[in-house]
mmCIF file of C-alpha atoms in Angstrom:
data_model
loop_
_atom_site.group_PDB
_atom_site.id
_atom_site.type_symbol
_atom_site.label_atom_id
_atom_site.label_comp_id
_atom_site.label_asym_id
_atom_site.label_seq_id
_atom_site.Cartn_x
_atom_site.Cartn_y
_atom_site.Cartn_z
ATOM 1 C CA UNK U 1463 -26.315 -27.965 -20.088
ATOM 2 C CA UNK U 1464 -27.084 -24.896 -18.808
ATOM 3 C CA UNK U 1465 -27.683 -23.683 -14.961
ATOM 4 C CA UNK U 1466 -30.826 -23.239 -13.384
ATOM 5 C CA UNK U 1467 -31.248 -19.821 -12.031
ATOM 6 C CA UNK U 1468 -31.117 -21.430 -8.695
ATOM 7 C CA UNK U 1469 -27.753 -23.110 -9.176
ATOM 8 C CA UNK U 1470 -26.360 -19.741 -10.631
ATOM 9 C CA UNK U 1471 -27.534 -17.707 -7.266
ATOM 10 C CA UNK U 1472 -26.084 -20.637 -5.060
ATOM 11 C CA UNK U 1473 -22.527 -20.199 -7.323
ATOM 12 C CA UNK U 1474 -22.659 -16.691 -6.855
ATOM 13 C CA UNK U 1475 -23.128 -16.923 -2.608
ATOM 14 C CA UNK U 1476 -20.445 -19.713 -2.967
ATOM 15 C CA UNK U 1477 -17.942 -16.933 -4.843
ATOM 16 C CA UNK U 1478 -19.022 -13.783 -2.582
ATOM 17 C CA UNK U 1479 -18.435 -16.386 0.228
ATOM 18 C CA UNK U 1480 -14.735 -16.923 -1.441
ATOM 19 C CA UNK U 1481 -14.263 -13.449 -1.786
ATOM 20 C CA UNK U 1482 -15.179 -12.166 1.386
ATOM 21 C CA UNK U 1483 -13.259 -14.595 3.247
ATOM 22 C CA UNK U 1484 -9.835 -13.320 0.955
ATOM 23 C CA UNK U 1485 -10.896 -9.784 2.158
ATOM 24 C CA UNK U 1486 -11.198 -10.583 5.917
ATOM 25 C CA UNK U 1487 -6.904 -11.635 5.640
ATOM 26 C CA UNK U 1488 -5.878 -9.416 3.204
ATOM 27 C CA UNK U 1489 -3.252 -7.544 4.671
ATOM 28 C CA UNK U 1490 -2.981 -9.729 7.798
ATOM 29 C CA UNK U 1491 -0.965 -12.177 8.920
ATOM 30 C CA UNK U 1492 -2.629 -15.682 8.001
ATOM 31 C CA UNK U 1493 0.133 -17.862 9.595
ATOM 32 C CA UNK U 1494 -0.504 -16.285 12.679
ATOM 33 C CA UNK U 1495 -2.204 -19.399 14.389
ATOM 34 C CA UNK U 1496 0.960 -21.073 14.070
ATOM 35 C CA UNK U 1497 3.261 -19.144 15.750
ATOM 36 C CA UNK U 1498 3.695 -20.795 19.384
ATOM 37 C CA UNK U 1499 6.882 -19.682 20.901
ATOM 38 C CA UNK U 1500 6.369 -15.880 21.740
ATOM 39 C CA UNK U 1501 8.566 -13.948 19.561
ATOM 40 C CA UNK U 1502 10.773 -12.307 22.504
ATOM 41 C CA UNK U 1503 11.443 -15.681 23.519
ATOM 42 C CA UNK U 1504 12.930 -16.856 19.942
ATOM 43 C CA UNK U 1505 14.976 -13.040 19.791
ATOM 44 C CA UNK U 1506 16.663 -13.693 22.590
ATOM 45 C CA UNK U 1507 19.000 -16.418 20.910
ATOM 46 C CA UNK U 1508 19.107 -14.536 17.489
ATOM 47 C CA UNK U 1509 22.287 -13.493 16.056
ATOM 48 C CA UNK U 1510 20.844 -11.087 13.519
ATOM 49 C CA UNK U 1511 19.148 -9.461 16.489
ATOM 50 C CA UNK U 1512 22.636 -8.313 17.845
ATOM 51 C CA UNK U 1513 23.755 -7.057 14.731
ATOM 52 C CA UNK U 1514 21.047 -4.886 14.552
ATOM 53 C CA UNK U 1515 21.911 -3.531 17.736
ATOM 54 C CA UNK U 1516 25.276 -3.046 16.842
ATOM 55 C CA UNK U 1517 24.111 -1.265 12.708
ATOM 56 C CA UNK U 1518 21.688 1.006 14.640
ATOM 57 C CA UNK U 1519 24.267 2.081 17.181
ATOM 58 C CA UNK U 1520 26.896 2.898 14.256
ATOM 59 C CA UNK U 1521 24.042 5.351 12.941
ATOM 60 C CA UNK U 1522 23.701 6.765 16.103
ATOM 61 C CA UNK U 1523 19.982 5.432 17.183
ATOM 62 C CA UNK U 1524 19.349 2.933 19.633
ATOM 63 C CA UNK U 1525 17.158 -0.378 18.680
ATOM 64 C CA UNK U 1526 14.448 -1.395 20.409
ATOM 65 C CA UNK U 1527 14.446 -4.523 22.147
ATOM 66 C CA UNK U 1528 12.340 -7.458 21.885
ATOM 67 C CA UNK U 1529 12.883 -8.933 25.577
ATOM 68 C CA UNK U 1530 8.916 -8.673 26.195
ATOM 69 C CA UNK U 1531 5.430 -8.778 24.387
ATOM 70 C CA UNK U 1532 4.293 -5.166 24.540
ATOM 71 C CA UNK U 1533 2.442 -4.100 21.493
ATOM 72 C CA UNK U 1534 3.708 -1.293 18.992
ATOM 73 C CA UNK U 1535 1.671 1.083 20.478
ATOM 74 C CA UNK U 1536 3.364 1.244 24.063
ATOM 75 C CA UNK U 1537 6.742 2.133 22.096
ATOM 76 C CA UNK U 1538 6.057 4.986 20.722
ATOM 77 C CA UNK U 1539 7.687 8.241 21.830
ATOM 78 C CA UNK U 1540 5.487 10.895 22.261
ATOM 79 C CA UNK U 1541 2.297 9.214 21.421
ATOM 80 C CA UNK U 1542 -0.499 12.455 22.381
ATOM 81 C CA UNK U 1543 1.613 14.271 19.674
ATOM 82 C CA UNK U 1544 -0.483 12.489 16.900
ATOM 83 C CA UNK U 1545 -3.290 13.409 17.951
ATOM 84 C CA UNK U 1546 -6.287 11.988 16.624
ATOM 85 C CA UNK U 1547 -4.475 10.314 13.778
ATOM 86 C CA UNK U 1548 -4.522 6.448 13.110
ATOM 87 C CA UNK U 1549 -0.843 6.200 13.435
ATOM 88 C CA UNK U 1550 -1.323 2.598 12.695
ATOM 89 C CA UNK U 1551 -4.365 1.826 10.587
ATOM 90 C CA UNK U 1552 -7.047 0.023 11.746
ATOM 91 C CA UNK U 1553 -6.265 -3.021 10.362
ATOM 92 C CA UNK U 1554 -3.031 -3.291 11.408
ATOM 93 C CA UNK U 1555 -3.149 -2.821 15.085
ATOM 94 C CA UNK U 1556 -4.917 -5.257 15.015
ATOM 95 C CA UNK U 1557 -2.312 -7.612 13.689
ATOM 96 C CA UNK U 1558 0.649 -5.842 14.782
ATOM 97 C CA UNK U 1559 0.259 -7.635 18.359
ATOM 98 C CA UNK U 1560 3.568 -8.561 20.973
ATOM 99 C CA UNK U 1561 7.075 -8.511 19.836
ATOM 100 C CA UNK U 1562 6.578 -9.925 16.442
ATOM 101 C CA UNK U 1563 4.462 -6.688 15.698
ATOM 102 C CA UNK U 1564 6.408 -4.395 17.213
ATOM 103 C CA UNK U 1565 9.351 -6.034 14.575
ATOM 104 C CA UNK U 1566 6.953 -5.659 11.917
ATOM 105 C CA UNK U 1567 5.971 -2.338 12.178
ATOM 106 C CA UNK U 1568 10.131 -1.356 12.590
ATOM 107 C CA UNK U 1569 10.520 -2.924 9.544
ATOM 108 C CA UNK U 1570 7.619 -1.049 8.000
ATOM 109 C CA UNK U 1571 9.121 2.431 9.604
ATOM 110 C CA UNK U 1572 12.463 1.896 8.608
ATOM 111 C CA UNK U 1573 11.663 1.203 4.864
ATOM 112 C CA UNK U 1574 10.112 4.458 5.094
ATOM 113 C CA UNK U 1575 12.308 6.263 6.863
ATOM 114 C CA UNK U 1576 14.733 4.625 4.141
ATOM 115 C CA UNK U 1577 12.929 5.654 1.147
ATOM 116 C CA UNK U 1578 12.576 8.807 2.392
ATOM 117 C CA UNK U 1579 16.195 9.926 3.874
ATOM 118 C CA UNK U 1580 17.405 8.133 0.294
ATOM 119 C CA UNK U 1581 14.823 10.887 -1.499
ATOM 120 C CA UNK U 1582 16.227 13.877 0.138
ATOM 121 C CA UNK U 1583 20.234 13.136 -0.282
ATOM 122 C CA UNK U 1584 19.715 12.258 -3.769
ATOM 123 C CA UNK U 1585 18.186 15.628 -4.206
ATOM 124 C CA UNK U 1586 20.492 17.297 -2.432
ATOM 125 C CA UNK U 1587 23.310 15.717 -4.374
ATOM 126 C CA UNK U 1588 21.638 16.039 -7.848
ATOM 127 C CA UNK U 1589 20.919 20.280 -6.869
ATOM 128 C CA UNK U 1590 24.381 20.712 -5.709
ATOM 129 C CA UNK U 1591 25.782 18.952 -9.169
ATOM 130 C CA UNK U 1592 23.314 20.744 -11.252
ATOM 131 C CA UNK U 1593 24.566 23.920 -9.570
ATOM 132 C CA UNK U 1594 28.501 22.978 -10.392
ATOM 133 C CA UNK U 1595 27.370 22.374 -14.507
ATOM 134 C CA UNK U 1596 25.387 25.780 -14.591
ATOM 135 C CA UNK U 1597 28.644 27.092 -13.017
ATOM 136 C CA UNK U 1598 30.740 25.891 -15.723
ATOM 137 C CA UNK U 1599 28.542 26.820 -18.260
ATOM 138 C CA UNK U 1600 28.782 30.451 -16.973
ATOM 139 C CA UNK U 1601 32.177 30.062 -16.606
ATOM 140 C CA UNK U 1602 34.614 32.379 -18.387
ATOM 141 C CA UNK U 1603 38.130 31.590 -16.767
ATOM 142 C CA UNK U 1604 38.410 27.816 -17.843
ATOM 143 C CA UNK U 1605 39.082 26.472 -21.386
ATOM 144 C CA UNK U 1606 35.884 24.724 -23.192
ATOM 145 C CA UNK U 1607 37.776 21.962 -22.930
ATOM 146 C CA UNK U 1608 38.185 21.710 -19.452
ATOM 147 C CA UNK U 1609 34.418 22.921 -18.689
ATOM 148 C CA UNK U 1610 33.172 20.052 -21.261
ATOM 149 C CA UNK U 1611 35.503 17.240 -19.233
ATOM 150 C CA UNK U 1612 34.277 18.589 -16.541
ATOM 151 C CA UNK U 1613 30.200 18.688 -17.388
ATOM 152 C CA UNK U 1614 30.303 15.369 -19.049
ATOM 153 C CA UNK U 1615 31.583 13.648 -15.946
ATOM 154 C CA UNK U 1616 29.306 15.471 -13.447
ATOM 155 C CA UNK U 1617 26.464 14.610 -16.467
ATOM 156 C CA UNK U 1618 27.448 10.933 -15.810
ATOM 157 C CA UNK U 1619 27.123 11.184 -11.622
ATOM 158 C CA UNK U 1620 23.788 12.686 -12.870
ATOM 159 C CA UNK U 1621 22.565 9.724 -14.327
ATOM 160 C CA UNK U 1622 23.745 7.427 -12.035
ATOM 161 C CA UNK U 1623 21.275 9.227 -9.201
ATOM 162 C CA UNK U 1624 18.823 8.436 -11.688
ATOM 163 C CA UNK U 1625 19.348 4.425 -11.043
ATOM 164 C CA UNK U 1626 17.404 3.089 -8.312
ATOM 165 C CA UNK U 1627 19.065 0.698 -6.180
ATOM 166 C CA UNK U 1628 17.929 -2.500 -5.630
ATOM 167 C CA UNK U 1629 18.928 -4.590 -2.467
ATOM 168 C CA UNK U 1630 16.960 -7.818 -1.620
ATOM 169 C CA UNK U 1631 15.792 -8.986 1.595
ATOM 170 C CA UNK U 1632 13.469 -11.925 2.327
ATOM 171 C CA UNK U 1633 9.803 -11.110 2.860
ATOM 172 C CA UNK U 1634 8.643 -10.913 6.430
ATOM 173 C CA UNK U 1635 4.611 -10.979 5.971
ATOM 174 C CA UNK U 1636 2.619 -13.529 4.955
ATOM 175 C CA UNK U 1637 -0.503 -11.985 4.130
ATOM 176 C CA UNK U 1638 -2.356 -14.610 1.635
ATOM 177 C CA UNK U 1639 -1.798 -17.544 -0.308
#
């Protein structure tokens, strides 16, 4: 049987009503009302907390602590340098609150900083290799022989820096179900 006009408007406020409610999380934490122990607290006995004290100081850089509940925001160095900018999106101060933000938002920074640092040795490494075959192709003083060993093997590091690397880790946001 078919609907009524009136049962087709009150299914369509029931499904903007559905939709509106999965826009109001998305992109925040929805487990949030369940966390009752105050993240610092829980850090302080962590293992994996220490270790990444100890990873950061091997690269030279100091981790911050989690021994309190200040937001992101009081962290950062330099903060008047921004500017005007949102450094941290609207939505997500918000939900980066206390020490458990603060961890999120390293996460989120070190991914980048990551991605990015990965971006700019590959480069260097694939314009320094490209450099070596032009090299040999310009080359007079060594045998073909030689120079083709040579630019198939620095062909194969080539492709290799094509690759992406893949290294899991578990998920850290719950932002919808």
């Amino acid at each position: 049987m078919a609907l009524t006009p009136a049962e087709k408007q009150k299914a369509y406020r029931v499904r903007k009503k559905a939709e509106a409610e999965v826009a109001q999380t998305k992109g925040k934490d929805i487990a949030v009302s369940l966390y009752r122990k105050p993240f610092s607290q829980w850090a302080e006995n962590d293992a994996n907390i220490g270790e990444c004290d100890m990873y950061m100081a091997l690269a030279g850089m100091e981790f911050p602590g989690f021994d309190d509940e200040r937001d992101a925001q009081d962290y950062v160095i330099d903060l008047e340098a921004f500017g005007d900018i949102d450094i941290f999106g609207a939505d997500h101060v918000e939900d980066a609150k206390g020490a458990i933000g603060r961890a999120e938002l390293i996460i989120s920074c070190m991914l980048d900083t990551v991605v990015t640092l990965a971006n700019s040795v590959n480069e260097y490494k694939r314009s320094e290799i490209q450099a070596r075959i032009k090299e040999l192709e310009q080359s007079t003083e060594i045998d073909r022989a030689a120079a083709m060993k040579q630019a198939v093997k620095l062909n194969k590091i080539l492709n290799q820096l094509d690759k992406p690397v893949r290294r899991p880790f578990p998920q850290w946001k719950v932002t919808g179900i």
